Amino acid sequence: MSKIIAFAGKGGVGKTTVASLVIRYITNSDKGSILAVDADPNSNLGETMGLQVTTTIGDIRETYMKDPQGIPSGMNKINYIETLVEQAIIENKKFDLLVMGRQEGQGCYCMVNNILNNFTEKLGAHYKYMVVDNEAGMEHLSRRTSGKVDILFLVTDYSLRGLRALRRIHDMLDRLNLDVKELGIVVTRGPEKLSETFLNEVKEIGLPIVGVIPDDPSLLEFDMERKSLLELADSSSSVLAVQKIMDTHCPA
Ligand SMILES: Nc1ncnc2c1ncn2[C@@H]1O[C@H](COP(=O)(O)OP(=O)(O)OP(=O)(O)O)[C@@H](O)[C@H]1O
Ligand SMILES: [Mg+2]
């Protein structure tokens, strides 16, 4: 069974950045195969890791829905869709990437969504790690069929507003059919010493802070130059902070 690592938090707090750095950590430490899943309709996980995204699961859904009768002979609905998904996997040397994309239409997509969700779960089982970057809401996580997440990193910037968003997500988790083994808060762009006010709010949420990622100017530089975060220097403060989190919470 693969280890599923997922990220949630308010918009723009650094989920995709931390997800990329976690992927960088796993690939560099040769811990095993990874399926990265970009579950944000405004997908950009591929971009932050220097990959060109050509097909998304959303595209597959549209292709199928436009012509549901167009299944090649000798195939049924399920294996036709599964073949399309296999073709949408972006493979590269260090890990594979699957981009969920958008759901455009208003029609009844339940059947095709079920096939897609089931197959993504099945696919994930072939990898040692599945790293899922979510959108600001919890849509994708709440649609997961098996509902198992090994580590859910709740990402917030150094603000009370970010923490309140985490509190809402935390409350929502109870209502979802999700089996989350470990939950931890990651604070991005945080100072070395967090304020009493911030820590008191964290105490009320009742979850541990698993790491603080400092404001790292090289992230801005890499963004501006469209460079892959996989190429950040080992000595970058954000790389070191994620390494510390992973060494403690996700040892080989
Ligand atoms: N620790 C950090 N230091 C400096 N810049 C950061 C840090 N973390 C994230 N950023 C920058 O903040 C911006 C938003 O980060 P990111 O895209 O990872 O957030 P997100 O939570 O995935 O956003 P969205 O909700 O839109 O998907 C990016 O430009 C990123 O480079
Ligand atoms: Mg993002």
PDB file of C-alpha atoms and ligand atoms in Angstrom:
ATOM      1  CA  MET A   1       0.000   0.000   0.000  1.00  0.00           C
ATOM      2  CA  SER A   2       1.338   3.424  -0.810  1.00  0.00           C
ATOM      3  CA  LYS A   3       1.869   6.145   1.728  1.00  0.00           C
ATOM      4  CA  ILE A   4      -0.474   9.042   0.998  1.00  0.00           C
ATOM      5  CA  ILE A   5       0.719  12.527   1.867  1.00  0.00           C
ATOM      6  CA  ALA A   6      -1.733  15.372   1.301  1.00  0.00           C
ATOM      7  CA  PHE A   7      -1.854  19.131   1.801  1.00  0.00           C
ATOM      8  CA  ALA A   8      -4.699  21.463   2.644  1.00  0.00           C
ATOM      9  CA  GLY A   9      -5.006  25.104   3.641  1.00  0.00           C
ATOM     10  CA  LYS A  10      -6.234  28.543   2.605  1.00  0.00           C
ATOM     11  CA  GLY A  11      -5.461  29.902  -0.867  1.00  0.00           C
ATOM     12  CA  GLY A  12      -1.927  31.062  -1.553  1.00  0.00           C
ATOM     13  CA  VAL A  13      -0.342  29.971   1.731  1.00  0.00           C
ATOM     14  CA  GLY A  14       2.255  27.680   0.139  1.00  0.00           C
ATOM     15  CA  LYS A  15       0.624  24.241  -0.306  1.00  0.00           C
ATOM     16  CA  THR A  16       2.046  23.668  -3.795  1.00  0.00           C
ATOM     17  CA  THR A  17       5.465  24.895  -2.706  1.00  0.00           C
ATOM     18  CA  VAL A  18       5.583  22.530   0.289  1.00  0.00           C
ATOM     19  CA  ALA A  19       4.207  19.652  -1.843  1.00  0.00           C
ATOM     20  CA  SER A  20       6.993  20.249  -4.398  1.00  0.00           C
ATOM     21  CA  LEU A  21       9.615  20.303  -1.653  1.00  0.00           C
ATOM     22  CA  VAL A  22       8.240  17.063  -0.195  1.00  0.00           C
ATOM     23  CA  ILE A  23       8.501  15.461  -3.658  1.00  0.00           C
ATOM     24  CA  ARG A  24      12.043  16.829  -3.935  1.00  0.00           C
ATOM     25  CA  TYR A  25      12.898  15.324  -0.546  1.00  0.00           C
ATOM     26  CA  ILE A  26      11.516  11.868  -1.420  1.00  0.00           C
ATOM     27  CA  THR A  27      13.181  11.737  -4.849  1.00  0.00           C
ATOM     28  CA  ASN A  28      16.550  12.930  -3.497  1.00  0.00           C
ATOM     29  CA  SER A  29      16.557  10.451  -0.659  1.00  0.00           C
ATOM     30  CA  ASP A  30      15.669   7.557  -2.994  1.00  0.00           C
ATOM     31  CA  LYS A  31      12.809   6.530  -0.767  1.00  0.00           C
ATOM     32  CA  GLY A  32      10.791   4.983  -3.584  1.00  0.00           C
ATOM     33  CA  SER A  33       8.455   5.691  -6.472  1.00  0.00           C
ATOM     34  CA  ILE A  34       6.079   8.673  -6.319  1.00  0.00           C
ATOM     35  CA  LEU A  35       2.808   9.526  -7.954  1.00  0.00           C
ATOM     36  CA  ALA A  36       2.282  13.265  -7.589  1.00  0.00           C
ATOM     37  CA  VAL A  37      -1.370  14.268  -7.945  1.00  0.00           C
ATOM     38  CA  ASP A  38      -2.296  17.835  -8.727  1.00  0.00           C
ATOM     39  CA  ALA A  39      -5.862  18.064  -7.471  1.00  0.00           C
ATOM     40  CA  ASP A  40      -6.154  21.835  -7.907  1.00  0.00           C
ATOM     41  CA  PRO A  41      -8.360  22.888 -10.855  1.00  0.00           C
ATOM     42  CA  ASN A  42      -5.921  25.774 -11.348  1.00  0.00           C
ATOM     43  CA  SER A  43      -3.156  23.238 -11.602  1.00  0.00           C
ATOM     44  CA  ASN A  44       0.411  24.441 -11.174  1.00  0.00           C
ATOM     45  CA  LEU A  45       2.254  21.639  -9.380  1.00  0.00           C
ATOM     46  CA  GLY A  46       3.715  20.493 -12.729  1.00  0.00           C
ATOM     47  CA  GLU A  47       4.898  23.999 -13.488  1.00  0.00           C
ATOM     48  CA  THR A  48       6.644  24.437 -10.134  1.00  0.00           C
ATOM     49  CA  MET A  49       8.540  21.251 -10.914  1.00  0.00           C
ATOM     50  CA  GLY A  50       9.386  22.177 -14.481  1.00  0.00           C
ATOM     51  CA  LEU A  51       6.986  19.763 -16.180  1.00  0.00           C
ATOM     52  CA  GLN A  52       4.807  20.431 -19.202  1.00  0.00           C
ATOM     53  CA  VAL A  53       1.246  19.271 -18.599  1.00  0.00           C
ATOM     54  CA  THR A  54      -0.474  18.088 -21.771  1.00  0.00           C
ATOM     55  CA  THR A  55      -3.526  16.118 -20.635  1.00  0.00           C
ATOM     56  CA  THR A  56      -5.580  16.278 -17.474  1.00  0.00           C
ATOM     57  CA  ILE A  57      -8.218  13.984 -16.025  1.00  0.00           C
ATOM     58  CA  GLY A  58     -10.669  16.806 -16.840  1.00  0.00           C
ATOM     59  CA  ASP A  59      -9.735  16.506 -20.532  1.00  0.00           C
ATOM     60  CA  ILE A  60     -10.357  12.775 -20.409  1.00  0.00           C
ATOM     61  CA  ARG A  61     -13.753  13.321 -18.827  1.00  0.00           C
ATOM     62  CA  GLU A  62     -14.669  15.771 -21.598  1.00  0.00           C
ATOM     63  CA  THR A  63     -13.415  13.455 -24.350  1.00  0.00           C
ATOM     64  CA  TYR A  64     -15.523  10.653 -22.969  1.00  0.00           C
ATOM     65  CA  MET A  65     -18.644  12.753 -22.313  1.00  0.00           C
ATOM     66  CA  LYS A  66     -18.598  14.273 -25.798  1.00  0.00           C
ATOM     67  CA  ASP A  67     -18.834  10.855 -27.357  1.00  0.00           C
ATOM     68  CA  PRO A  68     -19.819   8.174 -24.817  1.00  0.00           C
ATOM     69  CA  GLN A  69     -20.542   5.750 -27.659  1.00  0.00           C
ATOM     70  CA  GLY A  70     -17.076   6.191 -29.150  1.00  0.00           C
ATOM     71  CA  ILE A  71     -15.491   3.365 -27.152  1.00  0.00           C
ATOM     72  CA  PRO A  72     -13.099   1.399 -29.382  1.00  0.00           C
ATOM     73  CA  SER A  73     -14.340  -2.097 -30.175  1.00  0.00           C
ATOM     74  CA  GLY A  74     -13.142  -4.779 -27.800  1.00  0.00           C
ATOM     75  CA  MET A  75     -13.157  -2.335 -24.869  1.00  0.00           C
ATOM     76  CA  ASN A  76     -15.753  -1.539 -22.260  1.00  0.00           C
ATOM     77  CA  LYS A  77     -16.426   1.836 -20.649  1.00  0.00           C
ATOM     78  CA  ILE A  78     -14.166   1.151 -17.696  1.00  0.00           C
ATOM     79  CA  ASN A  79     -11.071  -0.074 -19.474  1.00  0.00           C
ATOM     80  CA  TYR A  80     -11.443   2.608 -22.145  1.00  0.00           C
ATOM     81  CA  ILE A  81     -11.385   5.358 -19.481  1.00  0.00           C
ATOM     82  CA  GLU A  82      -8.553   3.610 -17.637  1.00  0.00           C
ATOM     83  CA  THR A  83      -6.467   3.520 -20.810  1.00  0.00           C
ATOM     84  CA  LEU A  84      -7.036   7.246 -21.297  1.00  0.00           C
ATOM     85  CA  VAL A  85      -5.916   7.914 -17.703  1.00  0.00           C
ATOM     86  CA  GLU A  86      -2.754   5.868 -18.215  1.00  0.00           C
ATOM     87  CA  GLN A  87      -1.965   8.024 -21.222  1.00  0.00           C
ATOM     88  CA  ALA A  88      -2.428  11.160 -19.125  1.00  0.00           C
ATOM     89  CA  ILE A  89       0.309  10.202 -16.651  1.00  0.00           C
ATOM     90  CA  ILE A  90       3.252  12.503 -17.126  1.00  0.00           C
ATOM     91  CA  GLU A  91       6.313  10.376 -16.592  1.00  0.00           C
ATOM     92  CA  ASN A  92       9.745  11.674 -15.867  1.00  0.00           C
ATOM     93  CA  LYS A  93      12.934  10.335 -14.386  1.00  0.00           C
ATOM     94  CA  LYS A  94      12.140  10.843 -10.756  1.00  0.00           C
ATOM     95  CA  PHE A  95       8.360  10.635 -10.367  1.00  0.00           C
ATOM     96  CA  ASP A  96       5.051  10.511 -12.234  1.00  0.00           C
ATOM     97  CA  LEU A  97       2.446  13.263 -12.237  1.00  0.00           C
ATOM     98  CA  LEU A  98      -1.289  13.099 -12.713  1.00  0.00           C
ATOM     99  CA  VAL A  99      -3.196  16.370 -13.104  1.00  0.00           C
ATOM    100  CA  MET A 100      -6.887  16.339 -12.209  1.00  0.00           C
ATOM    101  CA  GLY A 101      -7.828  19.560 -14.061  1.00  0.00           C
ATOM    102  CA  ARG A 102     -11.322  20.970 -14.190  1.00  0.00           C
ATOM    103  CA  GLN A 103     -14.818  19.696 -14.534  1.00  0.00           C
ATOM    104  CA  GLU A 104     -16.333  21.939 -17.181  1.00  0.00           C
ATOM    105  CA  GLY A 105     -19.871  20.779 -17.856  1.00  0.00           C
ATOM    106  CA  GLN A 106     -22.986  20.678 -15.721  1.00  0.00           C
ATOM    107  CA  GLY A 107     -24.122  17.249 -16.918  1.00  0.00           C
ATOM    108  CA  CYS A 108     -24.282  14.031 -14.952  1.00  0.00           C
ATOM    109  CA  TYR A 109     -20.691  13.088 -14.452  1.00  0.00           C
ATOM    110  CA  CYS A 110     -21.170  10.734 -11.502  1.00  0.00           C
ATOM    111  CA  MET A 111     -20.504   7.525 -13.368  1.00  0.00           C
ATOM    112  CA  VAL A 112     -17.395   8.769 -15.108  1.00  0.00           C
ATOM    113  CA  ASN A 113     -16.169  10.480 -11.934  1.00  0.00           C
ATOM    114  CA  ASN A 114     -16.541   7.219 -10.020  1.00  0.00           C
ATOM    115  CA  ILE A 115     -14.518   5.332 -12.611  1.00  0.00           C
ATOM    116  CA  LEU A 116     -11.861   8.049 -12.547  1.00  0.00           C
ATOM    117  CA  ASN A 117     -11.675   8.159  -8.735  1.00  0.00           C
ATOM    118  CA  ASN A 118     -11.517   4.391  -8.396  1.00  0.00           C
ATOM    119  CA  PHE A 119      -8.823   4.140 -10.992  1.00  0.00           C
ATOM    120  CA  THR A 120      -6.713   6.901  -9.423  1.00  0.00           C
ATOM    121  CA  GLU A 121      -6.850   4.961  -6.148  1.00  0.00           C
ATOM    122  CA  LYS A 122      -5.840   1.732  -7.893  1.00  0.00           C
ATOM    123  CA  LEU A 123      -3.059   3.506  -9.737  1.00  0.00           C
ATOM    124  CA  GLY A 124      -1.715   5.065  -6.554  1.00  0.00           C
ATOM    125  CA  ALA A 125      -1.263   1.632  -5.011  1.00  0.00           C
ATOM    126  CA  HIS A 126       1.517   0.921  -7.533  1.00  0.00           C
ATOM    127  CA  TYR A 127       3.683   3.648  -6.042  1.00  0.00           C
ATOM    128  CA  LYS A 128       5.428   3.826  -2.719  1.00  0.00           C
ATOM    129  CA  TYR A 129       4.217   7.406  -2.189  1.00  0.00           C
ATOM    130  CA  MET A 130       1.276   9.399  -3.416  1.00  0.00           C
ATOM    131  CA  VAL A 131       1.678  13.143  -2.836  1.00  0.00           C
ATOM    132  CA  VAL A 132      -1.567  15.070  -3.316  1.00  0.00           C
ATOM    133  CA  ASP A 133      -1.600  18.849  -3.711  1.00  0.00           C
ATOM    134  CA  ASN A 134      -5.129  20.083  -3.066  1.00  0.00           C
ATOM    135  CA  GLU A 135      -6.994  23.218  -3.978  1.00  0.00           C
ATOM    136  CA  ALA A 136      -7.859  25.700  -1.214  1.00  0.00           C
ATOM    137  CA  GLY A 137     -11.168  23.883  -0.507  1.00  0.00           C
ATOM    138  CA  MET A 138     -11.406  20.231   0.414  1.00  0.00           C
ATOM    139  CA  GLU A 139     -13.307  19.088  -2.676  1.00  0.00           C
ATOM    140  CA  HIS A 140     -10.805  16.558  -3.857  1.00  0.00           C
ATOM    141  CA  LEU A 141     -10.102  15.035  -0.458  1.00  0.00           C
ATOM    142  CA  SER A 142     -13.800  14.722   0.274  1.00  0.00           C
ATOM    143  CA  ARG A 143     -14.367  12.825  -2.976  1.00  0.00           C
ATOM    144  CA  ARG A 144     -11.687  10.226  -2.277  1.00  0.00           C
ATOM    145  CA  THR A 145     -13.198   6.795  -2.281  1.00  0.00           C
ATOM    146  CA  SER A 146     -11.002   4.823   0.085  1.00  0.00           C
ATOM    147  CA  GLY A 147     -10.636   7.800   2.380  1.00  0.00           C
ATOM    148  CA  LYS A 148      -7.195   6.905   3.681  1.00  0.00           C
ATOM    149  CA  VAL A 149      -4.565   9.603   4.136  1.00  0.00           C
ATOM    150  CA  ASP A 150      -1.360   8.811   6.023  1.00  0.00           C
ATOM    151  CA  ILE A 151      -0.269  12.374   6.657  1.00  0.00           C
ATOM    152  CA  LEU A 152      -2.352  15.470   6.080  1.00  0.00           C
ATOM    153  CA  PHE A 153      -0.256  18.606   6.341  1.00  0.00           C
ATOM    154  CA  LEU A 154      -2.409  21.602   7.155  1.00  0.00           C
ATOM    155  CA  VAL A 155      -0.527  24.534   5.698  1.00  0.00           C
ATOM    156  CA  THR A 156      -0.941  28.086   6.942  1.00  0.00           C
ATOM    157  CA  ASP A 157       0.970  31.294   6.575  1.00  0.00           C
ATOM    158  CA  TYR A 158       1.947  33.147   9.722  1.00  0.00           C
ATOM    159  CA  SER A 159      -1.480  34.698  10.273  1.00  0.00           C
ATOM    160  CA  LEU A 160      -4.505  34.155  12.469  1.00  0.00           C
ATOM    161  CA  ARG A 161      -6.669  34.121   9.359  1.00  0.00           C
ATOM    162  CA  GLY A 162      -4.668  31.213   7.987  1.00  0.00           C
ATOM    163  CA  LEU A 163      -5.109  29.382  11.280  1.00  0.00           C
ATOM    164  CA  ARG A 164      -8.857  29.970  11.262  1.00  0.00           C
ATOM    165  CA  ALA A 165      -9.036  28.385   7.809  1.00  0.00           C
ATOM    166  CA  LEU A 166      -7.205  25.368   9.263  1.00  0.00           C
ATOM    167  CA  ARG A 167      -9.681  25.193  12.093  1.00  0.00           C
ATOM    168  CA  ARG A 168     -12.550  25.054   9.567  1.00  0.00           C
ATOM    169  CA  ILE A 169     -10.791  22.316   7.608  1.00  0.00           C
ATOM    170  CA  HIS A 170     -10.104  20.405  10.812  1.00  0.00           C
ATOM    171  CA  ASP A 171     -13.779  20.634  11.835  1.00  0.00           C
ATOM    172  CA  MET A 172     -14.844  19.519   8.379  1.00  0.00           C
ATOM    173  CA  LEU A 173     -12.609  16.448   8.537  1.00  0.00           C
ATOM    174  CA  ASP A 174     -14.827  14.939  11.218  1.00  0.00           C
ATOM    175  CA  ARG A 175     -17.772  15.015   8.845  1.00  0.00           C
ATOM    176  CA  LEU A 176     -15.887  13.469   5.947  1.00  0.00           C
ATOM    177  CA  ASN A 177     -15.356   9.806   5.495  1.00  0.00           C
ATOM    178  CA  LEU A 178     -11.604  10.213   5.744  1.00  0.00           C
ATOM    179  CA  ASP A 179      -9.220   8.112   7.736  1.00  0.00           C
ATOM    180  CA  VAL A 180      -6.332  10.489   8.440  1.00  0.00           C
ATOM    181  CA  LYS A 181      -3.541   8.825  10.408  1.00  0.00           C
ATOM    182  CA  GLU A 182      -1.501  11.927  11.198  1.00  0.00           C
ATOM    183  CA  LEU A 183      -2.374  15.599  11.079  1.00  0.00           C
ATOM    184  CA  GLY A 184       0.104  18.400  11.514  1.00  0.00           C
ATOM    185  CA  ILE A 185       0.322  22.138  10.970  1.00  0.00           C
ATOM    186  CA  VAL A 186       3.033  23.574   8.722  1.00  0.00           C
ATOM    187  CA  VAL A 187       3.579  27.312   9.114  1.00  0.00           C
ATOM    188  CA  THR A 188       5.038  29.022   6.053  1.00  0.00           C
ATOM    189  CA  ARG A 189       6.935  32.317   6.035  1.00  0.00           C
ATOM    190  CA  GLY A 190       7.093  32.113   9.803  1.00  0.00           C
ATOM    191  CA  PRO A 191       9.667  33.752  12.087  1.00  0.00           C
ATOM    192  CA  GLU A 192      12.023  31.715  14.236  1.00  0.00           C
ATOM    193  CA  LYS A 193      10.011  32.559  17.323  1.00  0.00           C
ATOM    194  CA  LEU A 194       6.241  32.371  16.890  1.00  0.00           C
ATOM    195  CA  SER A 195       4.184  34.873  18.882  1.00  0.00           C
ATOM    196  CA  GLU A 196       2.160  33.954  21.969  1.00  0.00           C
ATOM    197  CA  THR A 197      -1.067  34.998  20.214  1.00  0.00           C
ATOM    198  CA  PHE A 198      -0.366  32.671  17.310  1.00  0.00           C
ATOM    199  CA  LEU A 199       0.613  29.783  19.598  1.00  0.00           C
ATOM    200  CA  ASN A 200      -2.504  30.262  21.735  1.00  0.00           C
ATOM    201  CA  GLU A 201      -4.700  30.020  18.653  1.00  0.00           C
ATOM    202  CA  VAL A 202      -2.824  26.834  17.639  1.00  0.00           C
ATOM    203  CA  LYS A 203      -3.414  25.416  21.110  1.00  0.00           C
ATOM    204  CA  GLU A 204      -7.151  25.950  20.661  1.00  0.00           C
ATOM    205  CA  ILE A 205      -7.100  24.025  17.405  1.00  0.00           C
ATOM    206  CA  GLY A 206      -5.378  21.247  19.301  1.00  0.00           C
ATOM    207  CA  LEU A 207      -3.007  20.086  16.569  1.00  0.00           C
ATOM    208  CA  PRO A 208       0.790  20.072  16.681  1.00  0.00           C
ATOM    209  CA  ILE A 209       2.974  22.361  14.599  1.00  0.00           C
ATOM    210  CA  VAL A 210       5.238  19.951  12.724  1.00  0.00           C
ATOM    211  CA  GLY A 211       7.419  22.595  11.150  1.00  0.00           C
ATOM    212  CA  VAL A 212       7.962  26.249  10.333  1.00  0.00           C
ATOM    213  CA  ILE A 213       9.242  27.190   6.877  1.00  0.00           C
ATOM    214  CA  PRO A 214      10.966  30.555   6.902  1.00  0.00           C
ATOM    215  CA  ASP A 215      10.456  33.192   4.229  1.00  0.00           C
ATOM    216  CA  ASP A 216      12.855  31.969   1.563  1.00  0.00           C
ATOM    217  CA  PRO A 217      13.842  34.564  -1.076  1.00  0.00           C
ATOM    218  CA  SER A 218      15.060  31.843  -3.443  1.00  0.00           C
ATOM    219  CA  LEU A 219      11.423  30.706  -3.887  1.00  0.00           C
ATOM    220  CA  LEU A 220      10.532  34.091  -5.384  1.00  0.00           C
ATOM    221  CA  GLU A 221      13.614  33.981  -7.584  1.00  0.00           C
ATOM    222  CA  PHE A 222      12.743  30.483  -8.858  1.00  0.00           C
ATOM    223  CA  ASP A 223       9.162  31.546  -9.521  1.00  0.00           C
ATOM    224  CA  MET A 224      10.280  34.616 -11.511  1.00  0.00           C
ATOM    225  CA  GLU A 225      12.755  32.596 -13.533  1.00  0.00           C
ATOM    226  CA  ARG A 226      10.294  29.699 -14.002  1.00  0.00           C
ATOM    227  CA  LYS A 227      12.854  27.338 -12.550  1.00  0.00           C
ATOM    228  CA  SER A 228      11.878  23.960 -11.129  1.00  0.00           C
ATOM    229  CA  LEU A 229      11.840  23.806  -7.327  1.00  0.00           C
ATOM    230  CA  LEU A 230      13.518  20.420  -7.693  1.00  0.00           C
ATOM    231  CA  GLU A 231      16.663  22.383  -8.514  1.00  0.00           C
ATOM    232  CA  LEU A 232      16.728  24.508  -5.350  1.00  0.00           C
ATOM    233  CA  ALA A 233      20.050  24.384  -3.510  1.00  0.00           C
ATOM    234  CA  ASP A 234      20.248  21.828  -0.704  1.00  0.00           C
ATOM    235  CA  SER A 235      21.161  24.695   1.598  1.00  0.00           C
ATOM    236  CA  SER A 236      17.987  26.749   0.883  1.00  0.00           C
ATOM    237  CA  SER A 237      16.146  27.524   4.081  1.00  0.00           C
ATOM    238  CA  SER A 238      12.831  26.131   2.753  1.00  0.00           C
ATOM    239  CA  VAL A 239      14.522  22.889   1.618  1.00  0.00           C
ATOM    240  CA  LEU A 240      16.137  22.429   5.034  1.00  0.00           C
ATOM    241  CA  ALA A 241      12.872  23.101   6.848  1.00  0.00           C
ATOM    242  CA  VAL A 242      10.965  20.509   4.785  1.00  0.00           C
ATOM    243  CA  GLN A 243      13.810  18.035   5.265  1.00  0.00           C
ATOM    244  CA  LYS A 244      13.457  18.407   9.007  1.00  0.00           C
ATOM    245  CA  ILE A 245       9.692  17.822   8.844  1.00  0.00           C
ATOM    246  CA  MET A 246      10.058  14.749   6.640  1.00  0.00           C
ATOM    247  CA  ASP A 247      12.936  13.237   8.639  1.00  0.00           C
ATOM    248  CA  THR A 248      10.703  13.319  11.694  1.00  0.00           C
ATOM    249  CA  HIS A 249       7.289  12.557  10.245  1.00  0.00           C
ATOM    250  CA  CYS A 250       7.944  10.426   7.207  1.00  0.00           C
ATOM    251  CA  PRO A 251      11.096   8.374   7.788  1.00  0.00           C
ATOM    252  CA  ALA A 252      11.890   5.645   5.230  1.00  0.00           C
TER     253      ALA A 252
HETATM  254  N1  LIG B   1       8.317  29.926   2.624  1.00  0.00           N
HETATM  255  C1  LIG B   1       8.136  30.762   1.601  1.00  0.00           C
HETATM  256  N2  LIG B   1       8.976  31.805   1.397  1.00  0.00           N
HETATM  257  C2  LIG B   1       8.800  32.650   0.354  1.00  0.00           C
HETATM  258  N3  LIG B   1       7.823  32.529  -0.570  1.00  0.00           N
HETATM  259  C3  LIG B   1       6.947  31.522  -0.423  1.00  0.00           C
HETATM  260  C4  LIG B   1       7.056  30.575   0.655  1.00  0.00           C
HETATM  261  N4  LIG B   1       6.047  29.665   0.508  1.00  0.00           N
HETATM  262  C5  LIG B   1       5.367  30.020  -0.592  1.00  0.00           C
HETATM  263  N5  LIG B   1       5.896  31.130  -1.164  1.00  0.00           N
HETATM  264  C6  LIG B   1       5.429  31.826  -2.381  1.00  0.00           C
HETATM  265  O1  LIG B   1       4.042  32.121  -2.189  1.00  0.00           O
HETATM  266  C7  LIG B   1       3.333  31.983  -3.403  1.00  0.00           C
HETATM  267  C8  LIG B   1       2.144  31.040  -3.204  1.00  0.00           C
HETATM  268  O2  LIG B   1       2.638  29.751  -2.906  1.00  0.00           O
HETATM  269  P1  LIG B   1       1.902  28.428  -3.408  1.00  0.00           P
HETATM  270  O3  LIG B   1       1.548  28.530  -4.853  1.00  0.00           O
HETATM  271  O4  LIG B   1       2.757  27.292  -2.975  1.00  0.00           O
HETATM  272  O5  LIG B   1       0.586  28.499  -2.534  1.00  0.00           O
HETATM  273  P2  LIG B   1      -0.724  27.600  -2.609  1.00  0.00           P
HETATM  274  O6  LIG B   1      -1.221  27.451  -1.222  1.00  0.00           O
HETATM  275  O7  LIG B   1      -0.430  26.347  -3.362  1.00  0.00           O
HETATM  276  O8  LIG B   1      -1.684  28.519  -3.468  1.00  0.00           O
HETATM  277  P3  LIG B   1      -3.099  28.103  -4.148  1.00  0.00           P
HETATM  278  O9  LIG B   1      -4.108  28.053  -3.027  1.00  0.00           O
HETATM  279  O10 LIG B   1      -3.344  29.231  -5.104  1.00  0.00           O
HETATM  280  O11 LIG B   1      -2.889  26.780  -4.810  1.00  0.00           O
HETATM  281  C9  LIG B   1       4.342  31.490  -4.445  1.00  0.00           C
HETATM  282  O12 LIG B   1       4.774  32.574  -5.220  1.00  0.00           O
HETATM  283  C10 LIG B   1       5.471  30.921  -3.602  1.00  0.00           C
HETATM  284  O13 LIG B   1       6.720  31.025  -4.261  1.00  0.00           O
HETATM  285 MG    MG B   2      -1.408  25.480  -5.035  1.00  0.00          MG
END
